[in-house]
Amino acid sequence: MVAARGLRLLEGAVCHARRSSSAVAALPAGGAARFHDYDAAVTECVERRALREGRQVHARMVAAGYRPAVYLATRLVIMYARCGALGDARNVLDGMPERNVVSWTAMISGYCQNERPAEAFELFVTMLRAGCEPNEFTLASVLTSCTGSQGIHQVKQVHAFAVKTNFELHMFVGSSLLDMYAKSENIQEARRVFVMLPARDVVSYTAIISGYTQLGLDEEALDLFRQLYNEGMQCNQVTFTALLNALSGLASMDYGKQVHGLILREELPFFMALQNSLIDMYSKCGNLLYSRRVFDSMPERSVVSWNAMLMGYGRHGLAHEVVQLFRSMCKEVKPDSVTLLAVLSGYSHGGLVDEGLDMFDNIVKEQSRLLNAEHYGCVIDLLGRSGQLQKALNLIRKMPFEPSRAIWGSLLGACRVHANVHVGELVAQKLIDIEPENAGNYVILSNIYAAAGMWKDVLRVRKLMLKKTVIKEPGRSWMILDKVVHTFHSTERFHPRKEDINTKIKEIYVSIKAAGFVPDLSCVLHDVDDEQKERILLGHSEKLALTFGLMTTPSGSTIRVMKNLRICVDCHNFAKFVSKVYGREISLRDKKRFHLFSEGTCTCGDYW
């Protein structure tokens, strides 16, 4: 009998628009409906998210004087919550003469799924006060509501309750705990929960991998993926997306290709987010050709896909490609705020000053609602790179947003490049007031003074750093060889092949000087003689990594180096001459952008 009614309901659901033959029409007339009739009708409305019909079924219950039992009333809560009608769902819950843990959990989950975390947590507290003991599904749901400024405190409270009720090690609760700890950047606690889980699945692995990636701990994320893979677990698109983000941070082309191959072998259905991550990964590994192949092969593309490709071109200083792709994009999708940021950044990195300023003026006139401080930051960066420092300073003073640290920092970097002591002092003082603990600001100001030969002021800045106990982040460069990460610091002392590297770099230095290389001694911040300055420059970490690459990679292959700070002018010139003399292509990714050296030139056009 129930099956027959269910069949009639399904037959009546052929067209969503034809509601006359749907769940309501299937109910017996004259108020003779019973529990099974209402249950089948509500279930149909839940499955089809049919809010209007669900309300009609509920109205029939009320009109017939039918008082649903806890189970059926809970089904109504689920139906309303699934359809986004949270007010109706809460009214049903509040009107229930008795409620069980499923009823409370359904409403809490509804709030969470509809992005109303405060109400979810508040209802959880009400549930506890009402004397209802939550189960593992309640705790897993309410944990997703622990966001915002109080999020980590709420997570700890729920965690303590889970320990007290012996739910901490349940798969659902444990995975939610480690996910929320990871999202709140408390990775140590996330890892502790992960290790304690009696059984781990792909969801818990993905959560911890994402947490490490979010904090830039990409090697740890990669190690965890290896562990997951060795345990024979089936990865999903979310796992692969998190892994690709880690490989983007490592700029590991070899691993990236292997993961891409694994994705193809898994024959996953098309997931746009996964394809977008592939585009981003390849561009951050320095291979725009592969990025574009993925982009062009996508059966459909969102604005995020276009933005990823635009950002990739901008990162490599290919401003003309950015402009061309942007024009194509405007024919298919509507640009958003990130798009405009990518295009302005592309103009800045490519040195297209007039074009960038014209576009910014058009945005101000026609799309000002999309602008934020970051867009102004791109224009200030554009002006600063081109030497228009006073104009950049005036724009900061006039912009409708409070200038960020990044904006002031961009202008300070431009003052260093153009050796402008006056504006540099002004901007540096602003930054020191805003973030007195940031060593980079003191170092750049010291660079400006050193370039101008103002050694007394250099000494004064260093004394100020000592007084404020500010420590400069040491420069380091690294490259991946045979799946091993080789890291180099300035004046490397610990690499097992340091003696061979020192011998080779001297040989390289002789060869490129014979080809016309002249060291830029202004990059040395010490008042010493020129010979000692040259020795200091030869110890820069990117030169050591590049030398190691020449020694260990096959002739004709691209040498790929990563650096945690901006590359200095002398190292940039060094790489150009090495690419010319030794006939090698060199990809160097620093803190801000990519440099691809080939035959004595760089894709940045010496504009960075």
Coordinates of C-alpha atoms in Angstrom, one line a residue:
M1 CA 0.0 0.0 0.0
V2 CA 2.8 2.4 1.0
A3 CA 4.8 1.4 -2.0
A4 CA 1.9 2.0 -4.3
R5 CA 1.4 5.5 -2.9
G6 CA 5.2 6.2 -3.3
L7 CA 5.0 5.0 -6.9
R8 CA 2.1 7.4 -7.6
L9 CA 4.1 10.2 -6.0
L10 CA 7.1 9.5 -8.2
E11 CA 5.0 9.3 -11.3
G12 CA 3.5 12.6 -10.4
A13 CA 7.0 14.2 -10.1
V14 CA 7.9 14.0 -13.8
C15 CA 7.8 17.8 -14.1
H16 CA 8.7 20.1 -11.2
A17 CA 6.4 22.7 -12.6
R18 CA 3.3 20.4 -12.6
R19 CA 2.5 20.4 -8.9
S20 CA -1.1 19.3 -9.3
S21 CA 0.0 15.7 -9.6
S22 CA 2.7 15.9 -6.9
A23 CA 2.8 14.9 -3.2
V24 CA -0.2 17.0 -2.1
A25 CA -2.5 15.5 -4.8
A26 CA -1.5 12.0 -3.8
L27 CA -2.8 12.5 -0.3
P28 CA -6.3 10.9 0.3
A29 CA -9.2 13.3 0.3
G30 CA -11.5 14.0 3.2
G31 CA -8.9 14.0 5.9
A32 CA -8.4 10.3 5.8
A33 CA -4.7 10.4 5.5
R34 CA -2.6 8.4 7.9
F35 CA 1.0 8.4 9.1
H36 CA 2.3 6.5 6.0
D37 CA 0.6 8.9 3.6
Y38 CA 2.1 12.0 5.3
D39 CA 5.5 10.3 5.7
A40 CA 5.6 9.4 2.0
A41 CA 4.5 12.9 0.9
V42 CA 7.0 14.7 3.2
T43 CA 9.8 12.4 2.1
E44 CA 9.0 13.3 -1.5
C45 CA 9.2 17.0 -0.7
V46 CA 12.5 16.5 1.1
E47 CA 14.0 14.7 -1.9
R48 CA 12.8 17.3 -4.4
R49 CA 13.3 20.3 -2.1
A50 CA 9.7 21.2 -2.9
L51 CA 9.0 23.9 -0.4
R52 CA 5.5 25.0 -1.7
E53 CA 4.2 21.4 -1.7
G54 CA 5.8 20.8 1.6
R55 CA 3.9 23.7 3.1
Q56 CA 0.7 22.3 1.5
V57 CA 1.3 18.9 3.1
H58 CA 1.9 20.6 6.5
A59 CA -1.2 22.7 6.1
R60 CA -3.3 19.5 5.4
M61 CA -2.0 18.0 8.7
V62 CA -3.1 21.2 10.6
A63 CA -6.5 21.4 8.8
A64 CA -7.1 17.7 9.6
G65 CA -6.2 18.1 13.2
Y66 CA -3.4 15.6 12.8
R67 CA -0.7 15.8 15.4
P68 CA 2.5 14.3 13.9
A69 CA 4.6 12.2 16.1
V70 CA 8.3 13.1 16.9
Y71 CA 9.6 11.3 13.8
L72 CA 7.2 13.0 11.3
A73 CA 7.6 16.4 12.9
T74 CA 11.4 16.0 12.7
R75 CA 10.9 15.1 9.0
L76 CA 9.1 18.5 8.6
V77 CA 12.0 20.3 10.3
I78 CA 14.4 18.5 7.8
M79 CA 12.2 19.4 4.8
Y80 CA 12.0 23.1 5.7
A81 CA 15.7 23.3 6.6
R82 CA 16.6 21.6 3.3
C83 CA 14.5 24.1 1.4
G84 CA 16.1 27.1 3.3
A85 CA 13.0 28.0 5.1
L86 CA 14.7 28.1 8.5
G87 CA 11.9 30.2 10.1
D88 CA 9.3 27.6 9.3
A89 CA 11.7 24.8 10.5
R90 CA 12.3 26.6 13.8
N91 CA 8.5 27.1 14.3
V92 CA 8.0 23.4 13.9
L93 CA 10.8 22.5 16.3
D94 CA 9.6 25.0 18.9
G95 CA 6.0 23.7 18.6
M96 CA 6.9 20.1 19.2
P97 CA 5.6 18.8 22.6
E98 CA 8.6 16.5 22.8
R99 CA 11.9 16.5 20.8
N100 CA 14.6 13.9 20.5
V101 CA 18.3 14.3 19.6
V102 CA 17.5 13.9 15.8
S103 CA 15.1 16.8 16.0
W104 CA 17.6 19.2 17.6
T105 CA 20.4 18.0 15.3
A106 CA 18.2 18.5 12.2
M107 CA 17.7 22.2 13.1
I108 CA 21.3 22.7 14.1
S109 CA 22.5 21.2 10.8
G110 CA 20.0 23.4 8.9
Y111 CA 21.5 26.5 10.4
C112 CA 25.0 25.4 9.6
Q113 CA 24.2 24.5 6.0
N114 CA 22.5 27.8 5.5
E115 CA 25.5 29.7 6.9
R116 CA 23.9 30.9 10.1
P117 CA 26.6 29.7 12.6
A118 CA 25.7 31.9 15.5
E119 CA 22.1 30.5 15.7
A120 CA 23.4 26.9 15.3
F121 CA 25.7 27.3 18.3
E122 CA 23.1 29.1 20.3
L123 CA 20.6 26.2 19.6
F124 CA 23.2 23.7 20.6
V125 CA 23.5 25.4 24.0
T126 CA 19.7 25.4 24.3
M127 CA 19.6 21.7 23.6
L128 CA 22.1 21.0 26.3
R129 CA 20.1 23.1 28.8
A130 CA 17.0 21.2 27.8
G131 CA 18.7 18.0 29.0
C132 CA 19.0 16.4 25.6
E133 CA 22.3 14.5 25.1
P134 CA 23.9 15.2 21.7
N135 CA 25.1 12.3 19.5
E136 CA 28.1 12.2 17.1
F137 CA 26.1 13.8 14.3
T138 CA 25.1 16.7 16.5
L139 CA 28.7 17.4 17.6
A140 CA 30.0 17.0 14.0
S141 CA 27.4 19.5 12.8
V142 CA 27.8 22.1 15.5
L143 CA 31.6 22.1 15.1
T144 CA 31.1 23.5 11.6
S145 CA 29.4 26.5 13.2
C146 CA 32.4 27.4 15.3
T147 CA 33.7 30.3 13.1
G148 CA 34.5 34.0 13.6
S149 CA 36.4 35.7 16.4
Q150 CA 35.1 33.2 19.0
G151 CA 35.4 30.2 16.8
I152 CA 38.5 28.6 18.3
H153 CA 37.1 29.0 21.9
Q154 CA 33.8 27.3 20.8
V155 CA 35.8 24.5 19.1
K156 CA 37.6 23.9 22.4
Q157 CA 34.4 23.9 24.3
V158 CA 32.8 21.4 22.0
H159 CA 36.0 19.4 22.0
A160 CA 35.9 19.2 25.8
F161 CA 32.3 18.0 25.7
A162 CA 33.2 15.4 23.1
V163 CA 36.0 14.1 25.4
K164 CA 33.6 14.0 28.4
T165 CA 31.0 12.0 26.4
N166 CA 33.5 9.7 24.7
F167 CA 32.8 11.0 21.2
E168 CA 36.3 12.5 20.6
L169 CA 37.5 9.5 18.7
H170 CA 34.4 8.9 16.6
M171 CA 35.2 9.3 12.9
F172 CA 32.7 12.1 12.2
V173 CA 33.5 14.1 15.3
G174 CA 37.2 13.6 15.0
S175 CA 37.3 14.7 11.4
S176 CA 35.2 17.8 12.2
L177 CA 37.5 18.6 15.1
L178 CA 40.7 18.4 13.1
D179 CA 39.1 20.3 10.2
M180 CA 38.1 23.2 12.5
Y181 CA 41.4 23.3 14.3
A182 CA 43.2 23.3 10.9
K183 CA 41.0 26.1 9.6
S184 CA 41.7 28.2 12.7
E185 CA 45.5 27.6 12.1
N186 CA 45.9 25.5 15.2
I187 CA 47.7 22.8 13.3
Q188 CA 49.4 21.2 16.3
E189 CA 46.0 20.4 17.9
A190 CA 44.6 19.3 14.5
R191 CA 47.5 16.9 14.1
R192 CA 47.0 15.6 17.7
V193 CA 43.4 14.7 16.9
F194 CA 44.4 13.2 13.6
V195 CA 47.0 10.9 15.2
M196 CA 44.5 9.8 18.0
L197 CA 41.8 8.7 15.5
P198 CA 41.5 4.9 15.7
A199 CA 40.7 4.9 12.0
R200 CA 41.3 7.5 9.4
D201 CA 39.5 8.0 6.1
V202 CA 40.1 10.3 3.1
V203 CA 38.0 13.0 4.7
S204 CA 40.2 13.2 7.8
Y205 CA 43.4 13.1 5.6
T206 CA 42.0 15.8 3.3
A207 CA 41.2 18.1 6.3
I208 CA 44.7 17.8 7.8
I209 CA 46.4 18.2 4.3
S210 CA 44.3 21.4 3.7
G211 CA 45.3 22.7 7.1
Y212 CA 49.0 22.3 6.4
T213 CA 48.7 23.9 3.0
Q214 CA 46.8 26.8 4.4
L215 CA 49.7 27.6 6.7
G216 CA 52.3 27.2 3.9
L217 CA 53.6 23.9 5.4
D218 CA 53.6 22.3 1.9
E219 CA 56.2 19.6 2.5
E220 CA 54.2 18.3 5.5
A221 CA 51.1 18.3 3.4
L222 CA 52.9 16.3 0.7
D223 CA 54.2 13.8 3.2
L224 CA 50.7 13.2 4.5
F225 CA 49.4 12.6 0.9
R226 CA 52.1 10.0 0.4
Q227 CA 50.9 8.3 3.6
L228 CA 47.3 8.4 2.4
Y229 CA 48.3 7.0 -1.0
N230 CA 50.4 4.2 0.5
E231 CA 47.5 3.1 2.7
G232 CA 45.5 2.5 -0.6
M233 CA 42.8 5.1 0.0
Q234 CA 40.7 6.4 -2.9
C235 CA 41.3 10.1 -3.2
N236 CA 38.5 12.5 -4.2
Q237 CA 38.6 15.8 -6.0
V238 CA 38.9 17.8 -2.7
T239 CA 42.0 15.8 -1.7
F240 CA 43.6 16.4 -5.1
T241 CA 42.7 20.2 -4.9
A242 CA 44.4 20.5 -1.5
L243 CA 47.4 18.6 -2.7
L244 CA 47.8 20.8 -5.8
N245 CA 47.7 23.9 -3.6
A246 CA 50.7 22.4 -1.7
L247 CA 52.6 21.7 -4.8
S248 CA 51.9 25.3 -6.0
G249 CA 53.7 26.4 -2.8
L250 CA 56.6 24.0 -3.4
A251 CA 56.7 24.9 -7.1
S252 CA 57.3 21.2 -7.7
M253 CA 56.8 20.6 -11.4
D254 CA 57.7 16.9 -11.3
Y255 CA 55.3 16.1 -8.5
G256 CA 52.7 18.3 -10.2
K257 CA 52.9 16.3 -13.4
Q258 CA 52.6 13.0 -11.5
V259 CA 49.5 14.2 -9.6
H260 CA 48.0 15.4 -12.8
G261 CA 48.6 12.0 -14.3
L262 CA 47.1 10.3 -11.3
I263 CA 44.0 12.5 -11.6
L264 CA 43.6 11.4 -15.3
R265 CA 44.0 7.7 -14.4
E266 CA 41.4 8.0 -11.7
E267 CA 38.9 9.2 -14.4
L268 CA 37.2 11.6 -12.1
P269 CA 34.2 13.5 -13.5
F270 CA 34.8 17.1 -14.4
F271 CA 35.2 19.3 -11.4
M272 CA 35.9 22.9 -12.1
A273 CA 37.6 23.7 -8.8
L274 CA 40.1 20.9 -9.5
Q275 CA 40.9 22.2 -13.0
N276 CA 41.3 25.7 -11.6
S277 CA 43.9 24.3 -9.1
L278 CA 45.8 22.6 -12.0
I279 CA 45.9 26.0 -13.8
D280 CA 47.2 27.7 -10.7
M281 CA 49.7 24.9 -9.9
Y282 CA 51.3 24.9 -13.3
S283 CA 51.6 28.6 -13.5
K284 CA 53.3 28.7 -10.0
C285 CA 55.6 26.0 -11.2
G286 CA 56.6 28.2 -14.1
N287 CA 54.9 26.3 -16.9
L288 CA 52.3 28.5 -18.5
L289 CA 52.0 26.3 -21.5
Y290 CA 50.5 23.5 -19.4
S291 CA 48.3 26.0 -17.6
R292 CA 46.9 27.2 -20.9
R293 CA 46.4 23.6 -22.1
V294 CA 44.3 22.8 -19.0
F295 CA 42.4 26.1 -19.4
D296 CA 41.6 25.5 -23.1
S297 CA 40.5 21.9 -22.5
M298 CA 37.9 22.8 -19.9
P299 CA 34.3 22.1 -21.2
E300 CA 33.1 25.1 -19.1
R301 CA 34.9 27.8 -17.3
S302 CA 33.9 30.1 -14.4
V303 CA 35.2 33.5 -13.6
V304 CA 37.6 31.8 -11.2
S305 CA 39.1 29.8 -14.1
W306 CA 39.7 33.0 -16.1
N307 CA 41.2 34.8 -13.1
A308 CA 43.6 31.9 -12.4
M309 CA 44.9 32.1 -16.0
L310 CA 45.1 35.9 -15.9
M311 CA 47.0 35.8 -12.6
G312 CA 49.4 33.3 -14.1
Y313 CA 50.2 35.5 -17.0
G314 CA 50.6 38.5 -14.7
R315 CA 52.9 36.6 -12.4
H316 CA 55.3 36.0 -15.3
G317 CA 55.2 39.6 -16.5
L318 CA 53.3 38.8 -19.7
A319 CA 51.2 41.9 -19.8
H320 CA 50.1 41.7 -23.4
E321 CA 48.8 38.2 -22.9
V322 CA 46.9 39.5 -19.9
V323 CA 45.2 42.1 -22.0
Q324 CA 44.4 39.7 -24.8
L325 CA 42.9 37.1 -22.5
F326 CA 40.9 39.8 -20.6
R327 CA 39.3 40.9 -23.9
S328 CA 38.3 37.3 -24.6
M329 CA 37.0 36.8 -21.1
C330 CA 34.6 39.8 -21.4
K331 CA 32.8 38.1 -24.3
E332 CA 32.0 35.0 -22.2
V333 CA 31.7 35.9 -18.5
K334 CA 31.4 39.1 -16.4
P335 CA 34.6 40.2 -14.7
D336 CA 34.6 40.5 -11.0
S337 CA 36.8 42.4 -8.5
V338 CA 39.5 39.7 -8.6
T339 CA 39.6 39.9 -12.4
L340 CA 40.3 43.6 -12.3
L341 CA 43.0 43.0 -9.7
A342 CA 44.6 40.4 -11.9
V343 CA 44.6 42.8 -15.0
L344 CA 46.0 45.8 -13.1
S345 CA 48.6 43.6 -11.5
G346 CA 49.5 42.3 -15.0
Y347 CA 49.9 45.9 -16.2
S348 CA 52.1 46.6 -13.2
H349 CA 54.4 43.6 -13.6
G350 CA 54.6 44.2 -17.4
G351 CA 55.5 47.9 -17.1
L352 CA 52.5 49.1 -19.2
V353 CA 52.1 52.3 -17.2
D354 CA 49.9 54.4 -19.5
E355 CA 47.6 51.4 -20.3
G356 CA 47.3 50.5 -16.6
L357 CA 46.5 54.1 -15.6
D358 CA 43.9 54.4 -18.4
M359 CA 42.2 51.2 -17.3
F360 CA 42.1 52.3 -13.7
D361 CA 40.5 55.6 -14.7
N362 CA 37.8 53.6 -16.6
I363 CA 37.2 51.4 -13.6
V364 CA 36.8 54.4 -11.3
K365 CA 34.2 55.9 -13.7
E366 CA 32.2 52.8 -14.5
Q367 CA 32.9 50.0 -11.9
S368 CA 33.9 51.8 -8.8
R369 CA 31.8 49.5 -6.7
L370 CA 34.3 46.7 -7.4
L371 CA 37.3 48.6 -6.2
N372 CA 39.0 48.0 -2.9
A373 CA 42.4 48.9 -1.4
E374 CA 44.2 46.2 -3.3
H375 CA 43.3 47.7 -6.7
Y376 CA 44.7 51.0 -5.5
G377 CA 47.8 49.1 -4.4
C378 CA 48.3 47.8 -7.9
V379 CA 48.2 51.3 -9.3
I380 CA 50.6 52.6 -6.6
D381 CA 52.9 49.7 -7.4
L382 CA 52.7 50.6 -11.1
L383 CA 53.6 54.2 -10.5
G384 CA 56.3 53.3 -8.0
R385 CA 58.0 50.8 -10.5
S386 CA 58.0 53.5 -13.2
G387 CA 59.7 56.0 -10.8
Q388 CA 56.6 58.3 -10.3
L389 CA 57.0 58.2 -6.5
Q390 CA 55.5 61.5 -5.7
K391 CA 52.5 60.7 -7.8
A392 CA 52.1 57.4 -6.0
L393 CA 52.4 59.1 -2.6
N394 CA 49.7 61.6 -3.7
L395 CA 47.4 58.7 -4.7
I396 CA 47.8 57.1 -1.3
R397 CA 46.8 60.3 0.4
K398 CA 43.7 60.7 -1.8
M399 CA 42.5 57.1 -2.0
P400 CA 39.1 56.4 -0.3
F401 CA 40.5 53.5 1.7
E402 CA 43.0 53.3 4.6
P403 CA 46.3 52.4 3.1
S404 CA 47.5 48.9 4.0
R405 CA 50.9 47.7 5.1
A406 CA 51.3 46.2 1.6
I407 CA 50.6 49.5 -0.1
W408 CA 53.2 51.4 2.0
G409 CA 55.6 48.4 1.5
S410 CA 55.2 48.5 -2.2
L411 CA 56.1 52.2 -2.3
L412 CA 59.1 51.7 0.0
G413 CA 60.4 49.0 -2.3
A414 CA 60.1 51.4 -5.2
C415 CA 62.0 54.0 -3.3
R416 CA 64.8 51.5 -2.9
V417 CA 64.9 50.7 -6.6
H418 CA 65.0 54.4 -7.5
A419 CA 67.2 55.4 -4.6
N420 CA 64.8 58.1 -3.4
V421 CA 65.9 58.9 0.1
H422 CA 63.3 61.7 0.8
V423 CA 60.2 59.7 0.0
G424 CA 61.8 56.5 1.4
E425 CA 62.4 58.0 4.8
L426 CA 58.8 59.2 4.9
V427 CA 57.3 55.9 3.9
A428 CA 59.6 53.9 6.1
Q429 CA 58.6 55.9 9.2
K430 CA 54.9 55.2 8.4
L431 CA 55.6 51.5 8.2
I432 CA 57.7 51.4 11.3
D433 CA 54.8 53.1 13.2
I434 CA 52.3 50.5 11.8
E435 CA 54.4 47.4 12.2
P436 CA 57.5 48.0 14.4
E437 CA 58.3 44.3 14.5
N438 CA 58.7 43.9 10.7
A439 CA 62.5 43.7 10.0
G440 CA 61.9 44.1 6.3
N441 CA 61.1 47.8 6.6
Y442 CA 64.3 48.5 8.5
V443 CA 66.3 46.5 6.0
I444 CA 64.9 48.3 2.9
L445 CA 65.5 51.7 4.6
S446 CA 69.1 50.6 5.3
N447 CA 69.4 49.6 1.6
I448 CA 68.3 53.1 0.5
Y449 CA 70.8 54.7 2.8
A450 CA 73.6 52.3 1.7
A451 CA 72.9 53.0 -2.0
A452 CA 73.3 56.7 -1.3
G453 CA 76.5 56.1 0.6
M454 CA 74.9 57.3 3.9
W455 CA 76.7 54.9 6.1
K456 CA 76.1 56.7 9.3
D457 CA 72.3 56.4 8.7
V458 CA 72.8 52.7 7.9
L459 CA 74.5 52.3 11.3
R460 CA 71.6 54.2 13.0
V461 CA 69.0 51.9 11.5
R462 CA 70.9 48.8 12.6
K463 CA 71.2 50.2 16.1
L464 CA 67.4 50.8 16.1
M465 CA 66.8 47.2 15.0
L466 CA 69.0 46.0 17.9
K467 CA 67.1 48.2 20.3
K468 CA 63.7 46.9 19.2
T469 CA 65.1 43.3 19.0
V470 CA 64.0 43.1 15.3
I471 CA 65.5 40.2 13.4
K472 CA 65.7 40.0 9.6
E473 CA 64.4 36.9 7.9
P474 CA 67.4 35.2 6.4
G475 CA 67.3 34.7 2.7
R476 CA 67.1 31.1 1.4
S477 CA 66.7 29.5 -1.9
W478 CA 65.8 25.9 -2.8
M479 CA 65.4 23.5 -5.7
I480 CA 64.0 20.0 -6.0
L481 CA 66.3 17.3 -7.4
D482 CA 65.2 13.7 -7.6
K483 CA 62.3 14.4 -5.2
V484 CA 64.8 15.8 -2.6
V485 CA 64.5 19.5 -1.6
H486 CA 68.0 21.2 -1.5
T487 CA 67.9 24.4 0.5
F488 CA 70.7 27.0 0.5
H489 CA 71.3 30.0 2.8
S490 CA 73.7 32.9 2.2
T491 CA 77.3 31.8 2.6
E492 CA 76.1 28.1 2.8
R493 CA 78.1 26.0 5.3
F494 CA 76.1 22.9 5.8
H495 CA 75.3 21.5 2.3
P496 CA 77.2 18.2 1.8
R497 CA 78.6 19.5 -1.5
K498 CA 79.5 23.0 -0.3
E499 CA 83.1 22.7 -1.4
D500 CA 82.2 21.6 -4.9
I501 CA 79.6 24.4 -5.1
N502 CA 82.2 27.0 -4.0
T503 CA 84.7 25.8 -6.6
K504 CA 82.0 25.8 -9.4
I505 CA 80.7 29.3 -8.5
K506 CA 84.2 30.8 -8.9
E507 CA 84.5 29.1 -12.3
I508 CA 81.1 30.5 -13.3
Y509 CA 82.1 34.0 -12.1
V510 CA 85.2 34.0 -14.3
S511 CA 83.2 32.9 -17.3
I512 CA 80.4 35.4 -17.1
K513 CA 82.8 38.3 -16.2
A514 CA 84.6 37.5 -19.5
A515 CA 81.2 37.8 -21.2
G516 CA 80.7 41.3 -19.8
F517 CA 79.1 40.7 -16.4
V518 CA 79.7 43.6 -13.9
P519 CA 78.7 43.0 -10.3
D520 CA 76.3 45.5 -8.8
L521 CA 78.1 46.4 -5.6
S522 CA 75.2 48.6 -4.4
C523 CA 73.5 45.4 -3.3
V524 CA 76.0 45.0 -0.4
L525 CA 74.9 46.8 2.7
H526 CA 78.3 46.9 4.4
D527 CA 81.0 49.7 4.1
V528 CA 83.8 47.4 3.0
D529 CA 86.2 47.4 0.0
D530 CA 85.0 46.3 -3.5
E531 CA 86.8 42.9 -3.4
Q532 CA 85.1 42.0 -0.2
K533 CA 81.7 43.1 -1.6
E534 CA 82.1 40.8 -4.5
R535 CA 82.8 37.9 -2.2
I536 CA 79.7 38.7 -0.2
L537 CA 77.6 38.8 -3.4
L538 CA 78.8 35.4 -4.5
G539 CA 77.4 33.9 -1.2
H540 CA 73.8 34.9 -2.0
S541 CA 71.5 31.9 -1.7
E542 CA 70.0 32.1 -5.2
K543 CA 73.5 32.0 -6.8
L544 CA 74.4 28.9 -4.8
A545 CA 71.2 27.2 -5.8
L546 CA 71.7 28.1 -9.4
T547 CA 75.3 26.8 -9.3
F548 CA 74.1 23.5 -7.8
G549 CA 71.5 23.3 -10.6
L550 CA 74.2 23.7 -13.2
M551 CA 76.2 20.9 -11.6
T552 CA 73.4 18.4 -11.1
T553 CA 70.8 18.8 -13.9
P554 CA 71.0 17.4 -17.4
S555 CA 72.3 19.8 -20.1
G556 CA 69.4 21.5 -21.9
S557 CA 66.9 21.1 -19.0
T558 CA 65.4 24.0 -17.2
I559 CA 66.9 24.9 -13.9
R560 CA 64.1 25.7 -11.4
V561 CA 64.9 27.7 -8.3
M562 CA 62.6 29.2 -5.6
K563 CA 63.5 32.0 -3.1
N564 CA 61.7 33.2 0.0
L565 CA 62.6 37.0 -0.6
R566 CA 62.8 39.3 -3.6
I567 CA 65.8 38.6 -5.9
C568 CA 68.4 41.3 -5.8
V569 CA 69.6 43.2 -8.8
D570 CA 73.0 41.5 -8.8
C571 CA 71.6 38.0 -8.7
H572 CA 69.2 38.9 -11.4
N573 CA 72.0 40.0 -13.7
F574 CA 74.1 36.9 -12.6
A575 CA 71.2 34.6 -13.8
K576 CA 70.9 36.5 -17.1
F577 CA 74.6 36.0 -17.9
V578 CA 74.5 32.3 -16.8
S579 CA 71.6 31.6 -19.1
K580 CA 73.6 33.2 -22.0
V581 CA 77.0 31.8 -21.4
Y582 CA 75.9 28.2 -20.5
G583 CA 72.9 28.1 -22.8
R584 CA 70.5 27.1 -20.0
E585 CA 66.9 28.2 -19.3
I586 CA 66.5 29.3 -15.7
S587 CA 63.1 29.6 -13.9
L588 CA 63.4 31.6 -10.6
R589 CA 60.3 32.2 -8.5
D590 CA 60.9 34.8 -5.8
K591 CA 58.5 36.2 -3.2
K592 CA 56.6 38.3 -5.7
R593 CA 56.8 36.8 -9.2
F594 CA 58.5 34.6 -11.8
H595 CA 61.7 35.3 -13.7
L596 CA 62.3 33.1 -16.7
F597 CA 65.9 33.7 -18.0
S598 CA 66.9 32.6 -21.5
E599 CA 69.8 33.6 -23.7
G600 CA 70.7 36.6 -21.5
T601 CA 67.2 38.1 -21.1
C602 CA 64.4 37.8 -18.5
T603 CA 60.7 37.7 -19.1
C604 CA 60.3 40.6 -16.6
G605 CA 62.2 42.9 -18.9
D606 CA 64.3 43.9 -15.9
Y607 CA 61.1 45.5 -14.5
W608 CA 60.4 44.1 -11.1

